[in-house]
Structures are given as structure tokens and as C-alpha cells.
CSV table of C-alpha atoms and ligand atoms in Angstrom, one decimal:
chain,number,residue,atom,x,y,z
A,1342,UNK,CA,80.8,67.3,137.8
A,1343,UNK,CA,83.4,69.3,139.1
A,1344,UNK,CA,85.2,70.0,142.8
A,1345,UNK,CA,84.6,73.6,143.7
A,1346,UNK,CA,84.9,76.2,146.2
A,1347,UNK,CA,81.9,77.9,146.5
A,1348,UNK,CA,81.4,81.3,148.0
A,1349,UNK,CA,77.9,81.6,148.6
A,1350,UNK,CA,77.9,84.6,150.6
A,1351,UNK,CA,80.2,87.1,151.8
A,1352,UNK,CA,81.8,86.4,155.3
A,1353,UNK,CA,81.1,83.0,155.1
A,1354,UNK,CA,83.9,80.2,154.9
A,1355,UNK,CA,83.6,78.3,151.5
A,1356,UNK,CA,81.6,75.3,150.6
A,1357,UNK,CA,83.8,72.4,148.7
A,1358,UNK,CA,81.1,70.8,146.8
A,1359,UNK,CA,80.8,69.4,143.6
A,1360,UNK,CA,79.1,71.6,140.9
A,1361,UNK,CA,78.0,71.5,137.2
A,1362,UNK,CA,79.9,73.1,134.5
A,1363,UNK,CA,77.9,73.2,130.9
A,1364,UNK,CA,80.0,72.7,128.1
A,1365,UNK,CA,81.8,75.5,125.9
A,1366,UNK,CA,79.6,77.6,124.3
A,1367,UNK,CA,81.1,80.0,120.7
A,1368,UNK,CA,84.0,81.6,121.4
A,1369,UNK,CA,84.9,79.8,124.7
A,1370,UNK,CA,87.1,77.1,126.4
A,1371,UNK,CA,86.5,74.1,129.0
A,1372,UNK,CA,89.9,74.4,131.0
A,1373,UNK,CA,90.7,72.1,133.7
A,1374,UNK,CA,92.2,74.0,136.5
A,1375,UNK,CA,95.6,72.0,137.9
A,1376,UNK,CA,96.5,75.2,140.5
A,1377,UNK,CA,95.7,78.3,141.8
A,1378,UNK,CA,97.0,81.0,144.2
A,1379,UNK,CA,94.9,82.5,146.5
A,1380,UNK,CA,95.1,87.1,146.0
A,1381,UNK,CA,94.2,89.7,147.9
A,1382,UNK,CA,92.0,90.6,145.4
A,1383,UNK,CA,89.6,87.1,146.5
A,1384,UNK,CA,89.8,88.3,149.3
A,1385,UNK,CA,88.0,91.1,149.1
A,1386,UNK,CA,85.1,89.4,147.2
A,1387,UNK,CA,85.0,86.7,150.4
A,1388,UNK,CA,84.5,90.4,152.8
A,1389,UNK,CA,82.0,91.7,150.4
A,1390,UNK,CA,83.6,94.6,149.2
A,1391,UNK,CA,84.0,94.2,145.9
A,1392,UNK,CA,81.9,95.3,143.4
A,1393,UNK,CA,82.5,93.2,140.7
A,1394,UNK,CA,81.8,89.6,142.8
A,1395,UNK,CA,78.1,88.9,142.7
A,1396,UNK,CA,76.6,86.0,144.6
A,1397,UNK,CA,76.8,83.1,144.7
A,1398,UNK,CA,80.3,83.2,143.1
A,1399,UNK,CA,83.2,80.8,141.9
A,1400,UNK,CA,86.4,82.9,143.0
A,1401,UNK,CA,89.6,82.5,141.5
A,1402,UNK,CA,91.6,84.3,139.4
A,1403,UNK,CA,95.5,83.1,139.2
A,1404,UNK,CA,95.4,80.2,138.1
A,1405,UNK,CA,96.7,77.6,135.2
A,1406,UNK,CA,95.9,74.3,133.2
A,1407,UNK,CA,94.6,72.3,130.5
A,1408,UNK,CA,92.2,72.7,127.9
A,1409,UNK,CA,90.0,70.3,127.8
A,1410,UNK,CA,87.4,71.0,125.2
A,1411,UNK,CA,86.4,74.2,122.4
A,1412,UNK,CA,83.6,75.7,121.9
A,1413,UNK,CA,82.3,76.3,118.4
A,1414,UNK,CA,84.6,79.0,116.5
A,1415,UNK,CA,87.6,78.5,119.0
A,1416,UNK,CA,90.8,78.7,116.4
A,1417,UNK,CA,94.2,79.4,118.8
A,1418,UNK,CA,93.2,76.9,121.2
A,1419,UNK,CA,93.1,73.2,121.1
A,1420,UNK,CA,92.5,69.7,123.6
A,1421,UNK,CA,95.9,69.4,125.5
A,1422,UNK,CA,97.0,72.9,125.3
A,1423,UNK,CA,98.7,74.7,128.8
A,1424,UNK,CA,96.9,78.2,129.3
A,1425,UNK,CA,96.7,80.9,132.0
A,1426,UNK,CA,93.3,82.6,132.2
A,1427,UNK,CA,93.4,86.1,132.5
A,1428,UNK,CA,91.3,88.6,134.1
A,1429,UNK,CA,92.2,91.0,131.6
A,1430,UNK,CA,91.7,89.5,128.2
A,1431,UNK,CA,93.3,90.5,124.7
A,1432,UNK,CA,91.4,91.2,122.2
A,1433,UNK,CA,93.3,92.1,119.5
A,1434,UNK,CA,90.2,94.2,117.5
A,1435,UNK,CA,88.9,96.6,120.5
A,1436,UNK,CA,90.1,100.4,120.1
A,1437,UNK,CA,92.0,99.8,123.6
A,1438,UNK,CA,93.8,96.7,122.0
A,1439,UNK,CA,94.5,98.4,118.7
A,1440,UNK,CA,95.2,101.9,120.3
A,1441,UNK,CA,99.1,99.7,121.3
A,1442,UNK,CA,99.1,102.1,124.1
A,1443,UNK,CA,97.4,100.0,126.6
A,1444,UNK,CA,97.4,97.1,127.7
A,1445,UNK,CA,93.5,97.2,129.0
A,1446,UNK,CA,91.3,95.5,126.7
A,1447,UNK,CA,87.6,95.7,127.9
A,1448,UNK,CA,85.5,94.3,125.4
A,1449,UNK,CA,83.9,91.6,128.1
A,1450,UNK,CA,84.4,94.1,130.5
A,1451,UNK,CA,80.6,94.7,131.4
A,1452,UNK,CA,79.7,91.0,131.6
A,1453,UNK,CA,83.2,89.9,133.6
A,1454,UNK,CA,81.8,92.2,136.1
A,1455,UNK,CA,78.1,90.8,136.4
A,1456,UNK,CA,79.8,87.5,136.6
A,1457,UNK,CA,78.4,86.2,134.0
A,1458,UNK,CA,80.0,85.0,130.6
A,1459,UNK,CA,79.8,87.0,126.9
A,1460,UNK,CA,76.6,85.9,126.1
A,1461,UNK,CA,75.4,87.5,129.4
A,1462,UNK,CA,74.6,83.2,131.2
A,1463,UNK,CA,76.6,81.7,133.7
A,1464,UNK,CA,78.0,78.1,132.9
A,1465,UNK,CA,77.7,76.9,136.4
A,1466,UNK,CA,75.3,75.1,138.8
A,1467,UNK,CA,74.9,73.8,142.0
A,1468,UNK,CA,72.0,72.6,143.6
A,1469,UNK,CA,69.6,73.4,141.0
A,1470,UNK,CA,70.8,77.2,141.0
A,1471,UNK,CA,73.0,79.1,138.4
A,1472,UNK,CA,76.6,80.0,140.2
A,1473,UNK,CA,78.7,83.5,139.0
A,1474,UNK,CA,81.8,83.9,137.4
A,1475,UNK,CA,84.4,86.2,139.1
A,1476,UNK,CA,86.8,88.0,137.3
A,1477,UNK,CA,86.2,86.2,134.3
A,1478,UNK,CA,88.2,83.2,135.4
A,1479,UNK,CA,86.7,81.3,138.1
A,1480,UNK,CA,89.4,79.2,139.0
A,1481,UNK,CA,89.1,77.5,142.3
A,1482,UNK,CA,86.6,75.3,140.4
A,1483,UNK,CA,88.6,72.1,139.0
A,1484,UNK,CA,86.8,72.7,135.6
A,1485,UNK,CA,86.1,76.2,134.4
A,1486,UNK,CA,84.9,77.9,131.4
A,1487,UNK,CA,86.9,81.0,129.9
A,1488,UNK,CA,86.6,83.1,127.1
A,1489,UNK,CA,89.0,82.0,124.3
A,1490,UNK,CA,90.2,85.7,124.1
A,1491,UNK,CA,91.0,85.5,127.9
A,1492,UNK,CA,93.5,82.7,128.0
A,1493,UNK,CA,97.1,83.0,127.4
A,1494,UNK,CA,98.7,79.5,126.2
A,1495,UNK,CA,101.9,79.3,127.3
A,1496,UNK,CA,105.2,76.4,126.9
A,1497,UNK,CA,103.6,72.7,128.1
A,1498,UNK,CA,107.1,72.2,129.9
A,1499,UNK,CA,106.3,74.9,132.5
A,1500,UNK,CA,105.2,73.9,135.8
A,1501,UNK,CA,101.3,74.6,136.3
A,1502,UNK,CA,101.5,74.7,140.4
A,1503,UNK,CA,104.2,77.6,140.1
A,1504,UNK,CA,103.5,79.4,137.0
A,1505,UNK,CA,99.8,79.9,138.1
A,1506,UNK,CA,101.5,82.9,139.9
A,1507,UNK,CA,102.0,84.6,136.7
A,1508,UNK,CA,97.8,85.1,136.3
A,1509,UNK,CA,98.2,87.5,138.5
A,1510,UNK,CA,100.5,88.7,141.9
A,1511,UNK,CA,104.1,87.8,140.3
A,1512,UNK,CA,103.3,89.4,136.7
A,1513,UNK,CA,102.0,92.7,138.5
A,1514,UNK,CA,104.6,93.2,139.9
A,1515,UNK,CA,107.6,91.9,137.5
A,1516,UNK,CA,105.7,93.9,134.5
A,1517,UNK,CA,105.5,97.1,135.9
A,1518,UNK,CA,109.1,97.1,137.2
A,1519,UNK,CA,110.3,95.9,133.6
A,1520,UNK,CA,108.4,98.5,132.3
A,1521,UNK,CA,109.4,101.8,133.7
A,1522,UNK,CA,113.3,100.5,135.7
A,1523,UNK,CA,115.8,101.1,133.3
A,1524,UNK,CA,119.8,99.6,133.7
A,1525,UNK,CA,121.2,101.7,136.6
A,1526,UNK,CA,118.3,102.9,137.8
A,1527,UNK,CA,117.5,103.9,141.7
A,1528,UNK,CA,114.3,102.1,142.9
A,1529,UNK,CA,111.9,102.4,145.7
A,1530,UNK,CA,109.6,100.1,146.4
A,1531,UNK,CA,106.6,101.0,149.4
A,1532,UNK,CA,104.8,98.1,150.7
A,1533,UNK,CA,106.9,94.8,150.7
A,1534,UNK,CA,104.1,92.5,150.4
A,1535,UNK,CA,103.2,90.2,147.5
A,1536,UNK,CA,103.6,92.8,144.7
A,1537,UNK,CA,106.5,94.9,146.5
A,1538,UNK,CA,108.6,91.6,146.4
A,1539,UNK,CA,108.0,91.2,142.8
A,1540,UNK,CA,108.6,94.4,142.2
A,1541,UNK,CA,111.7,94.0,143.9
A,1542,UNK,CA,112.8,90.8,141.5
A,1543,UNK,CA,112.0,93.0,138.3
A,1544,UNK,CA,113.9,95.8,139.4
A,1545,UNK,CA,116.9,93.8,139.7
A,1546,UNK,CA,116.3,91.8,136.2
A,1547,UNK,CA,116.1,94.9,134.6
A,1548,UNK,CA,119.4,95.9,136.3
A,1549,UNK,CA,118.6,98.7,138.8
A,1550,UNK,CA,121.3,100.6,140.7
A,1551,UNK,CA,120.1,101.0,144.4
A,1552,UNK,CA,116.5,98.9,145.1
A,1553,UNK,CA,115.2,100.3,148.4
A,1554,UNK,CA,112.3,98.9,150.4
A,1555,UNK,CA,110.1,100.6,152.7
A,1556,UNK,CA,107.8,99.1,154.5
A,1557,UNK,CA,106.5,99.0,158.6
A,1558,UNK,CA,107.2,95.4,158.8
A,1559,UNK,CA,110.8,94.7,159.0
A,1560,UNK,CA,110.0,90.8,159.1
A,1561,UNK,CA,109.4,91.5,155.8
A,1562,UNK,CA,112.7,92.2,155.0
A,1563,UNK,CA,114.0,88.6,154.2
A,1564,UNK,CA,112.6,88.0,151.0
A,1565,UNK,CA,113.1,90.8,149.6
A,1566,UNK,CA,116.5,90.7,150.9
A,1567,UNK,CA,116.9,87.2,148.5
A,1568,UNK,CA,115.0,89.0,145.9
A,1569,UNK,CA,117.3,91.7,145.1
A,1570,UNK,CA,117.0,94.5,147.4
A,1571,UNK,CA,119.8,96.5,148.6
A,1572,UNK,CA,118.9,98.8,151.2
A,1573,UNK,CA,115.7,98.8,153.3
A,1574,UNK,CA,113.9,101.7,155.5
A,1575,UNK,CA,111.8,101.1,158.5
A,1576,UNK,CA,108.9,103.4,157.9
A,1577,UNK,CA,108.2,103.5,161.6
A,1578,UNK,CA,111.1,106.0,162.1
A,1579,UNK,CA,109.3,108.3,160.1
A,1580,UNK,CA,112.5,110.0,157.8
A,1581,UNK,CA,111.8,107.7,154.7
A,1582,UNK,CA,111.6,111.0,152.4
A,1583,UNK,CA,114.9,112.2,153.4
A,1584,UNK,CA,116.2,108.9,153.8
A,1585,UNK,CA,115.7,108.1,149.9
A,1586,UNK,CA,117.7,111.3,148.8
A,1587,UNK,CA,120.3,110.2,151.4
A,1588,UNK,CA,120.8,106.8,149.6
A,1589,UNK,CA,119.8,108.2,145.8
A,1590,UNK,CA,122.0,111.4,146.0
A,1591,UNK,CA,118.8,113.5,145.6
A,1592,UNK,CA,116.0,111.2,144.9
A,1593,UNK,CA,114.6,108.4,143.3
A,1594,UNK,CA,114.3,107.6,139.1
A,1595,UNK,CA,111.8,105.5,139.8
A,1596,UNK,CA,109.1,104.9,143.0
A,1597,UNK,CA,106.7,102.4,143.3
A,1598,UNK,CA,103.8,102.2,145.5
A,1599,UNK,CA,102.3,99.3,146.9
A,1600,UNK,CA,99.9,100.1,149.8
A,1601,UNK,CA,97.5,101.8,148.6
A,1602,UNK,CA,97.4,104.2,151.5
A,1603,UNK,CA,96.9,108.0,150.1
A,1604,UNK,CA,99.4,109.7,152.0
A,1605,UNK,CA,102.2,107.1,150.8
A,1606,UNK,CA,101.1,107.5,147.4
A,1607,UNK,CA,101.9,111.2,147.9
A,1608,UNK,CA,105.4,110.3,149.7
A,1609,UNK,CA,106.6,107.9,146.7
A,1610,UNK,CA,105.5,111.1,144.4
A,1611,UNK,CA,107.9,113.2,146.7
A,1612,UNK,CA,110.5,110.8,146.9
A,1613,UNK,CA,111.3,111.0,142.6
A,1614,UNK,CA,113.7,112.7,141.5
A,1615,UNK,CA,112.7,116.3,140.1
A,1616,UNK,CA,113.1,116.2,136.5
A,1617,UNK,CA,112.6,113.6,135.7
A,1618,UNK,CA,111.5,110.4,138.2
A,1619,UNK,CA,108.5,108.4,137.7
A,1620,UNK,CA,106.0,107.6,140.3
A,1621,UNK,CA,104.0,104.1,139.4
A,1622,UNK,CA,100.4,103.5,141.1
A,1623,UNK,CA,100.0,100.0,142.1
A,1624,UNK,CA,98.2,99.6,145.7
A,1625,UNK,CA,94.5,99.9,145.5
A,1626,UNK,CA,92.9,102.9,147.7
A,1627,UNK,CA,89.8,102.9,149.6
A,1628,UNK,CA,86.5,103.7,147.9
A,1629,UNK,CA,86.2,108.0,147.1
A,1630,UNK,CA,89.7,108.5,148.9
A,1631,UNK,CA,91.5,111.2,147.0
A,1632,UNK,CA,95.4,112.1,146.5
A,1633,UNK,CA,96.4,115.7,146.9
A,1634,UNK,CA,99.5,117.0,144.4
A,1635,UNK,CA,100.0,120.5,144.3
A,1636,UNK,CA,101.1,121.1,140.5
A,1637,UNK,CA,104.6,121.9,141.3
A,1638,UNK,CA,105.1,118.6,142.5
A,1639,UNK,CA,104.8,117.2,139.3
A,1640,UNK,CA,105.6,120.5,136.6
A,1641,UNK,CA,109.4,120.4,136.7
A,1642,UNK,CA,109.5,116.8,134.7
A,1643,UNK,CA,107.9,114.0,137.7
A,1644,UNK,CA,105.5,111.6,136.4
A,1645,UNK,CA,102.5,110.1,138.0
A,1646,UNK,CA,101.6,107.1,136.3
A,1647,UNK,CA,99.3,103.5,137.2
A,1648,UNK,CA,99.9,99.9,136.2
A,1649,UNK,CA,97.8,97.1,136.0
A,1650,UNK,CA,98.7,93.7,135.3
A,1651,UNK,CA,102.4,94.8,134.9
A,1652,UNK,CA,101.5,96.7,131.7
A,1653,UNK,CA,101.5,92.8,130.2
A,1654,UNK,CA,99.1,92.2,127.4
A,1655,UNK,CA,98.2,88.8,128.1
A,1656,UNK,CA,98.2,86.5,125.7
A,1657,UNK,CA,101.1,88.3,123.7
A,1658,UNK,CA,103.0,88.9,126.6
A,1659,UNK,CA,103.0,86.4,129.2
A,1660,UNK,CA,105.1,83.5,127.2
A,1661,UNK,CA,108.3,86.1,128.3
A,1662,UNK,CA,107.5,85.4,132.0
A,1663,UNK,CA,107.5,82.0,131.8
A,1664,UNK,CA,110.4,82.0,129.7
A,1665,UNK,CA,112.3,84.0,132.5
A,1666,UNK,CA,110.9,81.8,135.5
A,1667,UNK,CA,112.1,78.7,133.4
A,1668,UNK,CA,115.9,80.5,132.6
A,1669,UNK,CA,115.8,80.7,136.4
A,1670,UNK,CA,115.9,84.1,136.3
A,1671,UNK,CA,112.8,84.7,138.1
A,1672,UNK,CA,111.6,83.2,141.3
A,1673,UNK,CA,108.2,82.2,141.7
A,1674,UNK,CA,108.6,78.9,144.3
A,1675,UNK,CA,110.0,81.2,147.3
A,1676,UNK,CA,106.9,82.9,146.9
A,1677,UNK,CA,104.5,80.4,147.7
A,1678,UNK,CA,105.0,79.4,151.0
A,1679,UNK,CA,102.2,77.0,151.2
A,1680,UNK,CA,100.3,74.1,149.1
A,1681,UNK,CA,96.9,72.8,149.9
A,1682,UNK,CA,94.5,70.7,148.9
A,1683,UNK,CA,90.8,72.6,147.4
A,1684,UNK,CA,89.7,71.3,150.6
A,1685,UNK,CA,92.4,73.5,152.4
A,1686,UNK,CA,91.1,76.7,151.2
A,1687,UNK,CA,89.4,78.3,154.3
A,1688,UNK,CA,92.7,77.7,156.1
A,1689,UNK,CA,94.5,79.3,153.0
A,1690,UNK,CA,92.7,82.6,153.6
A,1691,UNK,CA,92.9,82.2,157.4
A,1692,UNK,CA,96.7,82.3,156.8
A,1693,UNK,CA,96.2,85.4,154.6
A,1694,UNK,CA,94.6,87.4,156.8
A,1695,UNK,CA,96.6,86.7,159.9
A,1696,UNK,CA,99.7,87.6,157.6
A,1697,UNK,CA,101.1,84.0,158.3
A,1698,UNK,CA,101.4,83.1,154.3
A,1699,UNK,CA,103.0,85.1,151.2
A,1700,UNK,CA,101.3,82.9,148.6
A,1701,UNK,CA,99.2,79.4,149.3
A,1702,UNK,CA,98.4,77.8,146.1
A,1703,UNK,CA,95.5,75.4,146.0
A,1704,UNK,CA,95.4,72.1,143.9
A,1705,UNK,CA,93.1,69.8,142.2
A,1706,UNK,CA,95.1,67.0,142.8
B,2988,ZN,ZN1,95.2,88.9,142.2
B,2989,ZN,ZN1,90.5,94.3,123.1
């Protein structure tokens, strides 16, 4: 048996219950969950509107522990080891894993998103019914089973209740500042919320110049203060644009956008630096919305580019995060703000919604 928050429908709070895992079938891993935060991205399957949650789910996706058991076939892995699941596994043999330009590897792709495992059955049960997957990870169930290809095995010293971040908010937005911020670079970062911050942090690990925030809320301001950044605009005033080439001497090397609102995509795209500045994609739009670029915008050297899980391949990559958050150089505890028990959860997402929390993380313990 195994404590679980169920999500039997959307809009409705979760059940804590205890369900049934099966054990590890080829290729996969019995991992006992010790933490997990709570994302946006949950979120969205708990209101319904994401696609890729099917019902009656196990939610959960950032999350870190022990293996407890392999299935037959399972070689990298064994009893005892500390892992992160990932949502977005590594291969290693796929033409997206070999092509070294991507980090996206979607060879379980099709079944992740039915919630159901590789060999197209759920592990779970409750009350006599099968339970779904989400995201491949599942892990606001105290016991979950995870694809061996999906888990990234990480130093035992690390702390599992902080470095659960890295499955998913903290490495978005660390990775993609490491990967396009260069030493003495000007930054901007739209949207100071949980992957602006971080964003923020990577900027000034990888030694940026100027880090700018803009965001609506100036109580958000604080954090990112502590995090790195060095000058912040209230986008209420409505001058952001020329207050960017005010502070960058003509524009920004690198934007970043984090709301996923269409017309601040467009404004980050505006706010580079002709010539040369990069525009990076992170804030997910509505369904069908569009973003409007007339070609000049982009044909005298700016580039428009996305990034998903920080560029970070995940079981290759994700050792270097831990080894930064345990060299102190990056900050994962300021982010969480709270700690509950599974039995805390609805309150967790209560908190999220009503803006009160950056990052709850939810334990087993
Ligand atoms: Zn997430
Ligand atoms: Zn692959």
C-alpha cells in the first residue's frame, strides 16, 4: 500500500488515500517518493485543462527519493540509490537524443501522455480501479513507478526535501539562463514568479552585467532582489521597452519571458538588442493564441528561441545542479516557503492559487 493524493476529477480537492502500486515491470523502477513540490503545471491538471492528465490521475512531477526495487533488465539503477524522476526522459538511442541538439527525448512520449506506463498499463489502483500516471512521474504517491530511462540518480548526500526542486521549477529556470547568459551579459527577466526568480539566480551564476526584472507585482521584488537582480521595472507604468535601452545602452543581449502572455512575448522580442540579442520562450500561452513578428524584427541578427527544462538533459545533466545547490551557489530553500505533510496538499494549492506561496513542498514523512 501506499499514501497518495488522488485527483479523481478535475475541480475537485484531492483524496489522501492509500492505493496499490504493482511492482516494477522491464525496464522500470519502484521509487519511494521522500518530497515533492507542488507546479503550476499540477495545477492545471487539478482545473482540467491539460491535455495530457487523464482521470483519475496521480499528479506529481518534481519530486526526489529512493529506489526501492528494479524491474527486470534495469542496469544503471540499483536498491538504495537517490534519483529525480523526470518528465522528460533521456534516452540515449532516440534520433532526438542522438541528434546532441536537443535536449527533448520523446520516445515514451505517447504513453506519458495517456498516463499510462511503456507498456501502455497503469501500475496503480484504488478501490478496485486502475489510477493514471501524469507526466510520467506520479509523485505525490509515496511509492511510484518510473521508467528507468526517466530517472536521473543523483549524489546520496544531497538533501531530498530541497533538491526535489530541481525535477522541475528551479532547473527551468537555472538551465535556460546558463545556457544562453554569457559573462557580462545584460538580462531581462519578464514575469518574476517561480521560473523568473530562477532565472534570475542563473543569470547571476553565469555572471551577467545588468539583471533586470519586470514584472506587475512589485511584492515580488524581494526575492529576486536576494537572488541577484539589479534593477527592477514596474510594468504598470507602461515604458518597460524604453526603460530597458535606458539601463542596457540600447537594449538587451539576452530577454527572457516568463508569462506567457502574447503581447509580452512580443515586448521581450523588442526589448534585444538588434544584432544580435536573443529572445528565450519560457511562459506557456493560452491554447491557438498566436505571436505576431514582422520579419524585420528578427532579420538584422535577433533570435527567437524556446527552452524547456532549462535545455538540461536529464539524467546527464542534472548531477551539475546539485553540485551547484550543494557548493552553495545556488539557492533552492528560499524558494520553498512552505512544508506540508501529503495530507496538507489541498491547502498547498489553496496557497498557490491565492499567490500566498512561492514553492510548498509536500512530504511522506
Ligand atoms: Zn513543473
Ligand atoms: Zn531519447
Amino acid at each position: 500500500m501506499s499514501l497518495a493524493a488522488i485527483c479523481v476529477a478535475p475541480n475537485e480537492p484531492f483524496v489522501i488515500d492509500d492505493i496499490h502500486v504493482d511492482g516494477p515491470r522491464a525496464g522500470e523502477v519502484l521509487v519511494e517518493i521522500v518530497a515533492s513540490g507542488l507546479c503550476h503545471t499540477d495545477l492545471t491538471a487539478i482545473e482540467g485543462s491539460n491535455t495530457s492528465c487523464v482521470y483519475p490521475a496521480v499528479l506529481g512531477h518534481e519530486g526526489a527519493g529512493r529506489v526501492v526495487e528494479i524491474g527486470p533488465g534495469v542496469g544503471t539503477l540499483a536498491a538504495g540509490d537517490h534519483v529525480i524522476p523526470l518528465y522528460g526522459p533521456e534516452c540515449g538511442v532516440c534520433k532526438m537524443c542522438l541528434s546532441r541538439r536537443t535536449n527533448l527525448c520523446w520516445s515514451i512520449k505517447q504513453t506519458r501522455d495517456r498516463g499510462v506506463l511503456p507498456d501502455g498499463t497503469p501500475r496503480f489502483s484504488w478501490r478496485g480501479k486502475s489510477l493514471h500516471h501524469f507526466m510520467g512521474t506520479s509523485t505525490f504517491s509515496r511509492y511510484t513507478i518510473v521508467p528507468e530511462i526517466a530517472l536521473a540518480k543523483i549524489r546520496p548526500d544531497a538533501p531530498l526535501d530541497s533538491v526535489c526542486l530541481l525535477g522541475c521549477g528551479v532547473t527551468t529556470g537555472v538551465g535556460a539562463a546558463l545556457d544562453d547568459v554569457r559573462e557580462g551579459d545584460n538580462v531581462v527577466v519578464f514575469g518574476l514568479g517561480g521560473i523568473g526568480v530562477n532565472i534570475v539566480q542563473g543569470a547571476r551564476i553565469a555572471g551577467a552585467n545588468r539583471i533586470i526584472g519586470v514584472d506587475l507585482n512589485p511584492a515580488r521584488r524581494t526575492i529576486a532582489d536576494d537572488f541577484g537582480m539589479t534593477d527592477f521595472i514596474d510594468a504598470s507604468a507602461g515604458r518597460t521597452l524604453e526603460a530597458v535601452r535606458d539601463l542596457t545602452g540600447g537594449g538587451a543581449d539576452v530577454a527572457f519571458e516568463c508569462t506567457g502572455h502574447v503581447k509580452v512575448m512580443r515586448e521581450a522580442l523588442d526589448c534585444c538588442h538588434v544584432g544580435w540579442g536573443t529572445c528565450v520562450l519560457l511562459g506557456v500561452e493560452p491554447r491557438d493564441a498566436t505571436m505576431a513578428v514582422p520579419p524585420v524584427a528578427v532579420r538584422y541578427g535577433r533570435t527567437v528561441k524556446g527552452s524547456y527544462f532549462g535545455g538540461v538533459r536529464g539524467r546527464s545533466g542534472l548531477g551539475r545542479f546539485v553540485d551547484l545547490y550543494m557548493d552553495g551557489k545556488l539557492d533552492i530553500d528560499r524558494l520553498i516557503t512552505h512544508r506540508l505533510p501529503i495530507h496538507e496538499i489541498n491547502r498547498g494549492f489553496e496557497m498557490m492559487v491565492k499567490g500566498e506561496s512561492l514553492r510548498s513542498v509536500v512530504s511522506f514523512a
